[in-house]
Amino acid sequence: MTNEKNILTDTFGRHHNYLRISLTEKCNLRCTYCMPESGVVLSPRHQIMNAKEVIEIASLFVKHGVTKIRLTGGEPLLRKDFSEIVEGLSKLPVELSMTTNAILVDRHIETLKTSSIKTINVSLDTLHPEKFNTITKRDQFKKAFDNIQLLLNENFNVKLNVVLLKDFNDDEIIDFIEFTKRQRIAVRFIEFMPFDGNRWDKSKLVSYQELLNQIEDYYLSSVIQLPNEENFTARNFKIESYKGDFGIISSVTNPFCDVCNRIRLTANGKLKNCLFSTSETDLLSSYREGKSIEPIIQAAILKKKAVRSGMTDLEDFENLTNHNNRSMITIGG
Ligand code: SAM
Ligand code: SF4
């Protein structure tokens, strides 16, 4: 039974208008902070949402107020039916976007150009090919880099997602910001977050404050703070006269739960009301049985906790025994 309140509004009054849909649990890279070393147990193929189900379930969320959909994974461009999914979702009255490692962008560029996607987030953690091999375990730097250029040439708004790891890529922070000097690109530095099997350790974290100190020491008063976007996850800045800008996403040291508007649908059709939630709600099984899934969605949203799935303070969050979650690759970032 649904009550009269919008089914996407939780007990704290947060309205969830941003749906992130994971299209696959598979990936063509093996980023150490995302994919557990032992790999992941993949869901059987028949348990993964097909293109029609992705589009129909997404449409239902849109009917209840979702205005923004992001496709993610695993690697979303690995889906053989990617063009069918994007074509269907492009017809919905939503802002459609995608997060990708860009390796297959050239193969899908025509689909992307005819879609409603305007902004694409590309994960790139280093500007050095050999470090790229170390972090992703694949020799694909050139492909990723060339495809970022292709997206820029085709006038997509490109955001680079950079997960910062101490003593691995924290020496490249200024190089990444220098990349925004002539390129109309947004770099987003992301704090390393704990997930199943990613060997998270606080000592590898580069915190918001450390990062900002390093940037301000280098650029001094040329650092300009940009206004926060609505339901922001990144604090944004730019360097005076540079074409692009940069942001810091600090889910660990500076969470943004009070303005959270995000919900996640996994590739096997489970709703996660928080990135860190340990419980999930199966929508796909009920959907396939022809049941109404609205009451199920509403019940899941009403269970959402105020902060990081109940891990209120940093100590709770840093205690890995509290993280009985999926690995990031099967959630979808
Ligand atoms: N394969 C695509 C990609 O890499 O862009 C989409 C999926 S990936 C899981 C989505 C985002 O999650 C990427 O930007 C990635 O950097 C980020 N991510 C993965 N593991 C993370 C972690 N432990 N901490 C912070 N961000 C993480
Ligand atoms: Fe694959 Fe993206 Fe995870 Fe890297 S971050 S392993 S590219 S899903």
XYZ file of C-alpha atoms and ligand atoms in Angstrom:
368
model
C 0.000 0.000 0.000
C 1.468 3.380 -0.945
C 0.588 6.362 1.203
C -0.116 9.730 -0.368
C 3.376 11.074 0.038
C 5.613 10.897 -3.026
C 7.096 7.402 -3.032
C 10.602 8.802 -3.558
C 10.548 11.066 -0.475
C 12.125 9.644 2.677
C 11.368 10.215 6.362
C 13.841 13.127 6.443
C 12.051 14.909 3.602
C 14.766 14.161 1.055
C 13.282 13.703 -2.405
C 15.195 11.274 -4.580
C 15.144 12.540 -8.132
C 18.502 11.098 -9.235
C 18.631 7.433 -10.252
C 21.907 5.706 -11.042
C 21.434 2.542 -13.042
C 24.187 -0.050 -13.267
C 23.981 -1.850 -16.611
C 26.468 -4.627 -15.926
C 28.632 -6.207 -13.236
C 31.401 -6.841 -15.786
C 34.341 -4.633 -16.614
C 37.227 -4.481 -19.067
C 39.516 -2.906 -16.425
C 40.480 -4.134 -12.956
C 40.924 -0.945 -10.898
C 42.349 -2.056 -7.583
C 40.152 0.304 -5.510
C 36.999 -1.041 -7.173
C 37.381 -4.646 -8.320
C 38.364 -7.148 -5.580
C 41.583 -8.997 -6.397
C 39.737 -12.321 -6.320
C 37.177 -10.982 -8.824
C 33.422 -10.973 -8.176
C 30.798 -13.676 -8.444
C 28.673 -12.520 -11.350
C 24.896 -12.852 -11.271
C 23.593 -15.451 -13.732
C 22.739 -13.768 -17.022
C 18.980 -14.287 -16.692
C 19.038 -12.296 -13.429
C 20.396 -9.187 -15.168
C 17.817 -6.641 -16.351
C 17.315 -6.742 -20.100
C 17.046 -3.547 -22.161
C 13.241 -3.474 -22.020
C 13.251 -3.916 -18.238
C 15.840 -1.165 -17.753
C 13.731 1.243 -19.804
C 10.387 0.281 -18.224
C 11.634 0.381 -14.628
C 13.424 3.682 -15.319
C 10.192 5.092 -16.800
C 8.348 4.186 -13.621
C 10.859 6.126 -11.528
C 10.526 9.073 -13.913
C 6.747 8.954 -13.459
C 7.355 9.444 -9.723
C 9.742 12.368 -10.060
C 13.178 11.182 -11.179
C 14.683 13.917 -13.366
C 18.235 12.664 -13.711
C 19.514 9.219 -14.708
C 23.144 8.138 -14.817
C 24.233 4.916 -16.505
C 27.110 3.169 -14.843
C 28.457 -0.299 -14.094
C 30.838 -2.233 -14.211
C 31.543 -0.782 -17.586
C 28.240 0.310 -19.187
C 29.682 0.348 -22.720
C 30.229 -3.427 -22.513
C 26.472 -3.970 -22.893
C 25.761 -5.357 -26.370
C 22.342 -3.678 -26.253
C 23.768 -0.332 -25.079
C 22.330 1.533 -28.076
C 18.839 0.100 -27.504
C 18.944 1.131 -23.825
C 20.216 4.629 -24.554
C 17.728 5.144 -27.354
C 14.867 4.186 -25.021
C 16.080 6.310 -22.111
C 16.741 9.285 -24.402
C 12.985 9.520 -24.997
C 12.320 10.112 -21.293
C 12.080 13.668 -19.915
C 15.297 13.322 -17.908
C 18.866 14.532 -17.916
C 20.711 11.413 -19.041
C 24.405 10.909 -18.318
C 26.960 8.143 -18.025
C 30.112 7.159 -16.132
C 32.604 5.145 -18.172
C 36.261 4.218 -18.354
C 36.106 5.393 -22.011
C 37.879 2.334 -23.479
C 34.935 1.599 -25.805
C 33.802 5.169 -26.474
C 34.984 5.181 -30.109
C 32.922 2.058 -30.784
C 29.754 3.723 -29.440
C 30.349 7.310 -30.502
C 27.497 7.432 -33.048
C 25.016 6.122 -30.451
C 26.253 8.689 -27.948
C 25.990 11.533 -30.475
C 22.373 10.717 -31.306
C 21.404 10.197 -27.657
C 20.273 12.841 -25.185
C 23.527 12.438 -23.228
C 25.428 15.721 -22.969
C 27.789 15.098 -20.050
C 30.021 12.055 -19.637
C 32.132 11.236 -16.580
C 35.304 9.391 -17.457
C 37.431 7.657 -14.832
C 41.118 8.403 -15.264
C 43.316 8.233 -12.181
C 46.683 9.061 -13.689
C 48.233 10.849 -16.652
C 51.060 8.275 -16.856
C 50.595 5.134 -18.978
C 52.653 2.875 -16.706
C 50.725 3.991 -13.602
C 47.495 3.408 -15.520
C 48.632 -0.200 -16.078
C 49.350 -0.565 -12.355
C 45.997 0.746 -11.145
C 43.755 -0.810 -13.832
C 45.891 -3.904 -14.554
C 45.315 -3.288 -18.266
C 47.523 -1.609 -20.877
C 44.846 0.754 -22.205
C 45.967 4.278 -21.317
C 46.258 5.469 -24.911
C 42.799 4.197 -25.776
C 41.234 5.912 -22.757
C 43.125 9.164 -23.366
C 42.341 9.295 -27.106
C 38.687 8.630 -26.399
C 38.540 11.485 -23.888
C 39.852 13.717 -26.678
C 37.231 12.279 -29.030
C 34.453 13.168 -26.563
C 35.803 16.709 -26.230
C 36.050 17.051 -30.023
C 32.439 15.937 -30.284
C 31.495 18.662 -27.785
C 30.462 16.492 -24.880
C 30.942 17.992 -21.425
C 33.604 15.754 -19.932
C 34.241 15.278 -16.223
C 37.332 13.303 -15.233
C 36.860 11.177 -12.103
C 40.157 10.800 -10.261
C 40.211 8.564 -7.173
C 43.126 9.831 -5.087
C 45.400 7.295 -3.417
C 48.228 8.445 -1.172
C 51.705 7.795 -2.581
C 50.196 6.644 -5.856
C 48.677 9.609 -7.663
C 48.647 12.437 -5.086
C 51.763 13.763 -6.830
C 49.625 14.388 -9.942
C 47.064 16.750 -8.407
C 48.660 19.858 -9.903
C 49.182 18.083 -13.283
C 45.463 17.287 -13.393
C 44.562 20.891 -12.571
C 47.009 22.107 -15.230
C 45.065 19.889 -17.647
C 42.109 22.288 -17.090
C 44.182 25.273 -18.255
C 43.470 24.798 -21.948
C 40.832 22.050 -21.911
C 37.190 22.774 -21.174
C 37.134 19.846 -18.782
C 36.069 19.324 -15.147
C 38.383 17.264 -12.960
C 36.754 15.713 -9.897
C 39.042 14.399 -7.184
C 37.315 11.613 -5.250
C 38.223 10.404 -1.775
C 38.974 6.684 -1.711
C 35.957 4.926 -0.144
C 35.735 1.509 1.554
C 33.875 -1.293 -0.237
C 33.982 -5.051 -0.128
C 37.366 -6.426 -1.215
C 39.081 -3.108 -2.054
C 41.562 -3.204 0.853
C 40.589 0.260 2.015
C 42.911 1.723 4.570
C 42.686 5.182 6.051
C 46.384 5.757 5.436
C 45.727 5.622 1.661
C 43.108 8.374 1.867
C 43.888 11.893 0.662
C 41.400 14.013 2.566
C 39.527 17.063 1.309
C 41.584 19.340 3.544
C 44.974 17.869 2.563
C 44.053 18.193 -1.078
C 42.849 21.760 -0.788
C 45.938 22.764 1.219
C 48.189 21.369 -1.506
C 46.262 23.229 -4.205
C 46.188 26.538 -2.297
C 49.899 26.312 -1.479
C 50.613 26.023 -5.182
C 48.085 28.420 -6.735
C 47.750 30.861 -3.789
C 44.996 33.400 -4.400
C 44.269 32.188 -7.954
C 41.970 29.464 -6.523
C 38.366 30.570 -6.970
C 35.553 28.754 -5.157
C 32.519 28.202 -7.404
C 28.934 28.204 -6.077
C 27.649 24.805 -4.884
C 25.190 23.101 -7.188
C 21.845 21.929 -5.833
C 22.223 18.525 -4.103
C 25.954 18.923 -4.633
C 28.392 16.118 -3.995
C 31.439 18.070 -5.156
C 32.798 21.343 -3.847
C 33.890 23.095 -7.014
C 36.773 25.442 -7.733
C 38.705 26.817 -10.651
C 41.998 28.522 -11.244
C 41.634 32.071 -12.464
C 41.625 32.263 -16.297
C 41.714 28.453 -16.747
C 39.125 27.050 -19.167
C 38.086 24.090 -17.040
C 37.449 23.632 -13.340
C 37.877 21.056 -10.615
C 35.915 19.647 -7.707
C 36.465 17.580 -4.599
C 34.114 14.751 -3.659
C 34.674 13.956 -0.012
C 32.236 11.194 0.936
C 34.554 10.033 3.712
C 35.680 13.178 5.537
C 32.855 15.487 4.538
C 29.692 13.556 3.597
C 26.796 15.282 1.852
C 24.023 12.998 3.139
C 21.744 15.831 4.275
C 21.164 16.878 0.652
C 21.323 13.373 -0.842
C 18.911 12.870 -3.732
C 20.406 9.606 -5.059
C 19.167 6.086 -5.332
C 20.760 3.179 -7.154
C 19.462 0.314 -9.219
C 21.932 -2.549 -9.583
C 22.306 -4.516 -12.826
C 20.339 -7.376 -11.276
C 17.445 -5.104 -10.417
C 18.039 -4.388 -6.723
C 17.307 -0.954 -5.307
C 19.910 0.517 -2.962
C 18.667 3.524 -0.996
C 22.263 4.532 -0.114
C 25.681 3.826 -1.596
C 26.667 2.304 1.743
C 23.455 0.432 2.521
C 23.969 -3.155 3.555
C 20.444 -4.151 2.575
C 18.915 -4.090 -0.889
C 15.401 -4.364 -2.249
C 14.688 -6.725 -5.096
C 12.535 -4.925 -7.670
C 13.199 -7.110 -10.689
C 11.659 -10.346 -9.349
C 8.413 -8.616 -8.420
C 8.420 -6.718 -11.703
C 8.767 -9.980 -13.637
C 5.896 -11.463 -11.643
C 3.750 -8.557 -12.831
C 3.355 -7.062 -9.347
C 3.205 -3.328 -8.706
C 6.677 -2.320 -7.533
C 5.726 1.173 -6.317
C 4.916 0.054 -2.724
C 8.192 -1.879 -2.655
C 10.123 1.198 -3.809
C 8.401 3.374 -1.243
C 9.136 0.971 1.617
C 12.816 0.921 0.619
C 13.019 4.730 0.479
C 11.332 5.068 3.883
C 14.040 2.852 5.382
C 16.835 5.182 4.265
C 18.977 6.291 7.207
C 20.034 9.897 7.812
C 23.759 9.363 7.217
C 25.769 6.714 5.309
C 23.438 3.849 6.107
C 23.657 4.507 9.853
C 27.460 4.944 10.040
C 27.042 8.370 11.557
C 30.511 9.278 12.709
C 33.852 8.807 11.046
C 34.892 6.111 13.536
C 31.876 3.942 12.604
C 32.615 4.492 8.961
C 36.286 3.621 9.267
C 35.532 0.353 11.041
C 35.484 -2.071 8.129
C 33.412 -4.626 10.060
C 30.487 -2.204 9.609
C 30.831 -2.442 5.821
C 28.849 -5.481 4.851
C 28.318 -4.041 1.378
C 28.841 -5.154 -2.220
C 32.076 -4.388 -4.007
C 31.918 -1.067 -5.891
C 32.048 -2.780 -9.277
C 28.670 -4.411 -8.620
C 27.087 -1.269 -7.160
C 27.965 1.201 -9.846
C 29.574 4.191 -8.144
N 33.454 1.635 -15.239
C 32.983 2.960 -15.118
C 34.074 3.880 -14.665
O 35.071 3.432 -14.157
O 33.905 5.081 -14.848
C 31.746 3.105 -14.261
C 31.696 2.334 -12.972
S 32.798 2.852 -11.686
C 32.348 1.757 -10.383
C 32.060 4.393 -11.213
C 32.952 5.329 -10.423
O 33.213 4.765 -9.153
C 34.314 5.570 -11.068
O 34.493 6.955 -11.266
C 35.295 5.079 -10.043
O 36.456 5.847 -10.012
C 34.499 5.181 -8.753
N 34.992 4.299 -7.701
C 35.148 2.965 -7.772
N 35.624 2.479 -6.590
C 35.774 3.553 -5.762
C 36.239 3.718 -4.416
N 36.626 2.690 -3.688
N 36.261 4.952 -3.894
C 35.854 6.015 -4.635
N 35.396 5.933 -5.892
C 35.368 4.715 -6.475
Fe 35.887 -1.091 -14.002
Fe 35.129 1.383 -13.466
Fe 35.583 -0.327 -11.484
Fe 37.620 0.527 -12.901
S 36.280 1.798 -11.616
S 37.215 -1.624 -12.356
S 36.744 0.781 -14.886
S 33.992 -0.477 -12.967
